């Protein structure tokens, strides 16, 4: 029973497991479920294992038990809507209504097939999440396409359900705050810190300290005393390289700085460096990027075990990355294209990651999509959200971090 | 109800633990499916208290394993007291038999829950404190409900499957295989109506006015922007207890544009405290 519900949960990105589905059947057999309210609770407690998915669960539940046959209807809607949009776009690409400037920019650079794909994706996304599909611009949705992201005003089912209460509960969306792919804000800094804690070595005190044990035993006149110590693991060194060039980066610079300044005691060493848009021959220790230049090459002679975190929106003009003299600021010392410097950093410091304040689902459509992609090919990139940080920490800790791909000629054009 | 799920135990709440239907259903699902229940939620929302309430309600004992960061899984199962044995062998003045290792095996909390004659409630509190090895090691034990004592080559099997409740404060998820073997619930922060009931359950004698006023102020304080550690149910209960025993306190103080009394009980971080004081001065 309810296989379809199970698969819908899966489709919407909740990692539900077959064993849990079987457990749900046991619960159903066992008479734990007498009505829809029971089903709502029992199915959730058995199958959904994190509160971050509760919100999506609520939405799928409301959708499923609203009794609407989504498949056929939306498909038809989709096609009809598609045609209309395309016609509209072809007629007047410059002034298509309901588009933000960003989207217009993005569309300009696509060929018709891509545009088609773009609309299709977008429509699918909207119609799946919203009821019917006649509201193809989500009222509050700011991402153009984006999978898996939950739109602030997502569900539009509403109306008369046969079993109102559970559905009503589901539609309240009580759990939206737990959805952790929301971007980082100053209030969440404590949580973010907690995730960084995983970067520090910890573990049981299970190594026998022989010298200390003998000393203590002798002190106590032969009464044996065993002293255990933590396994020796070195604290990490961290370099943080921050793009503090454009105004768009300002709030995140502050956020990241305070994050790592708080966390300083956990690391052996935390150092900040600044650059504008891309790393070149020189980085600066002062945020004004003037007084304390450091040669990037000098940094590379430091301990290769240092973890490097680069914070930047990775959005720039392509030539800033690929041209040997492409730096945006006139007079920036530069001997090689920026992309080569980025590769060098990753080559030297294996555990290098890039944190991007632009939400991940916008990376393909932001104005700097080209350079974002180019940099992502070299360095693992994560968004500045709680989940992004968590993944970033895993990559920073990784024994075998993602290797640098071989150089493509075309990249260094 | 069908036979193959045990349904003689049903949890219905206690005098001091206010239970919503959802949570009751979750607890009973865990009991009937015989799976550990993993509880998450803001600190101070009653995760630990729930285990106490379940034990009280079912009329059975509660065993608490307080997880520490340095803990190893085997400590939760049993301990082989080598030091005592060494001492006994040298001085030989104890009633234990030095050549019998079993005399020096002590059961940990999980071991105890397996060996008692009753079906007990086992609370594994704040499992997120230990590292993931600990969690994974416990997994198998709780799944098959047995473990080996290596030193004496003996297997301990659970006489009665304990009802296992695990709490975690972490925002981070536990490992996948672990989650695969639990049922999960997240205790949401109670709304005002629920909170009134909770306060009433804990302080039946406190005046309606005080309780109402305090709860109202409390929810407004929780909404102050920029607070890092929001006060939870536990803090509110402490605050109300303090207010109700403070002879100088008058309910009017909650409404006045004056510093709120005893705010230190709600806010434990100095930044938060000063922010809350500032806000309360301006009358929100």
mmCIF file of N, CA, C and O in Angstrom, chain B residues 46 105 111 152 160 162 201 220:
data_model
loop_
_atom_site.group_PDB
_atom_site.id
_atom_site.type_symbol
_atom_site.label_atom_id
_atom_site.label_comp_id
_atom_site.label_asym_id
_atom_site.label_seq_id
_atom_site.Cartn_x
_atom_site.Cartn_y
_atom_site.Cartn_z
ATOM 1 N N UNK B 46 12.339 19.130 26.201
ATOM 2 C CA UNK B 46 11.787 17.972 26.885
ATOM 3 C C UNK B 46 12.106 16.624 26.269
ATOM 4 O O UNK B 46 11.345 15.678 26.431
ATOM 5 N N UNK B 105 33.865 -8.367 35.604
ATOM 6 C CA UNK B 105 33.113 -7.758 34.517
ATOM 7 C C UNK B 105 31.952 -6.974 35.127
ATOM 8 O O UNK B 105 31.170 -7.526 35.902
ATOM 9 N N UNK B 111 24.322 -2.936 29.035
ATOM 10 C CA UNK B 111 24.400 -4.287 29.566
ATOM 11 C C UNK B 111 23.339 -4.516 30.623
ATOM 12 O O UNK B 111 22.649 -5.550 30.629
ATOM 13 N N UNK B 152 35.760 -13.096 28.352
ATOM 14 C CA UNK B 152 35.351 -14.408 28.845
ATOM 15 C C UNK B 152 34.577 -15.173 27.793
ATOM 16 O O UNK B 152 33.999 -16.221 28.046
ATOM 17 N N UNK B 160 14.775 -9.066 27.973
ATOM 18 C CA UNK B 160 13.627 -8.321 27.448
ATOM 19 C C UNK B 160 14.163 -7.186 26.611
ATOM 20 O O UNK B 160 15.078 -6.487 27.029
ATOM 21 N N UNK B 162 14.688 -3.819 25.642
ATOM 22 C CA UNK B 162 14.343 -2.536 26.262
ATOM 23 C C UNK B 162 13.736 -1.567 25.242
ATOM 24 O O UNK B 162 13.970 -1.718 24.051
ATOM 25 N N UNK B 201 0.791 22.329 34.020
ATOM 26 C CA UNK B 201 1.131 21.007 34.534
ATOM 27 C C UNK B 201 2.258 21.083 35.552
ATOM 28 O O UNK B 201 2.285 20.330 36.524
ATOM 29 N N UNK B 220 7.513 36.831 22.934
ATOM 30 C CA UNK B 220 7.984 38.037 22.267
ATOM 31 C C UNK B 220 9.507 38.116 22.326
ATOM 32 O O UNK B 220 10.165 38.516 21.380
#
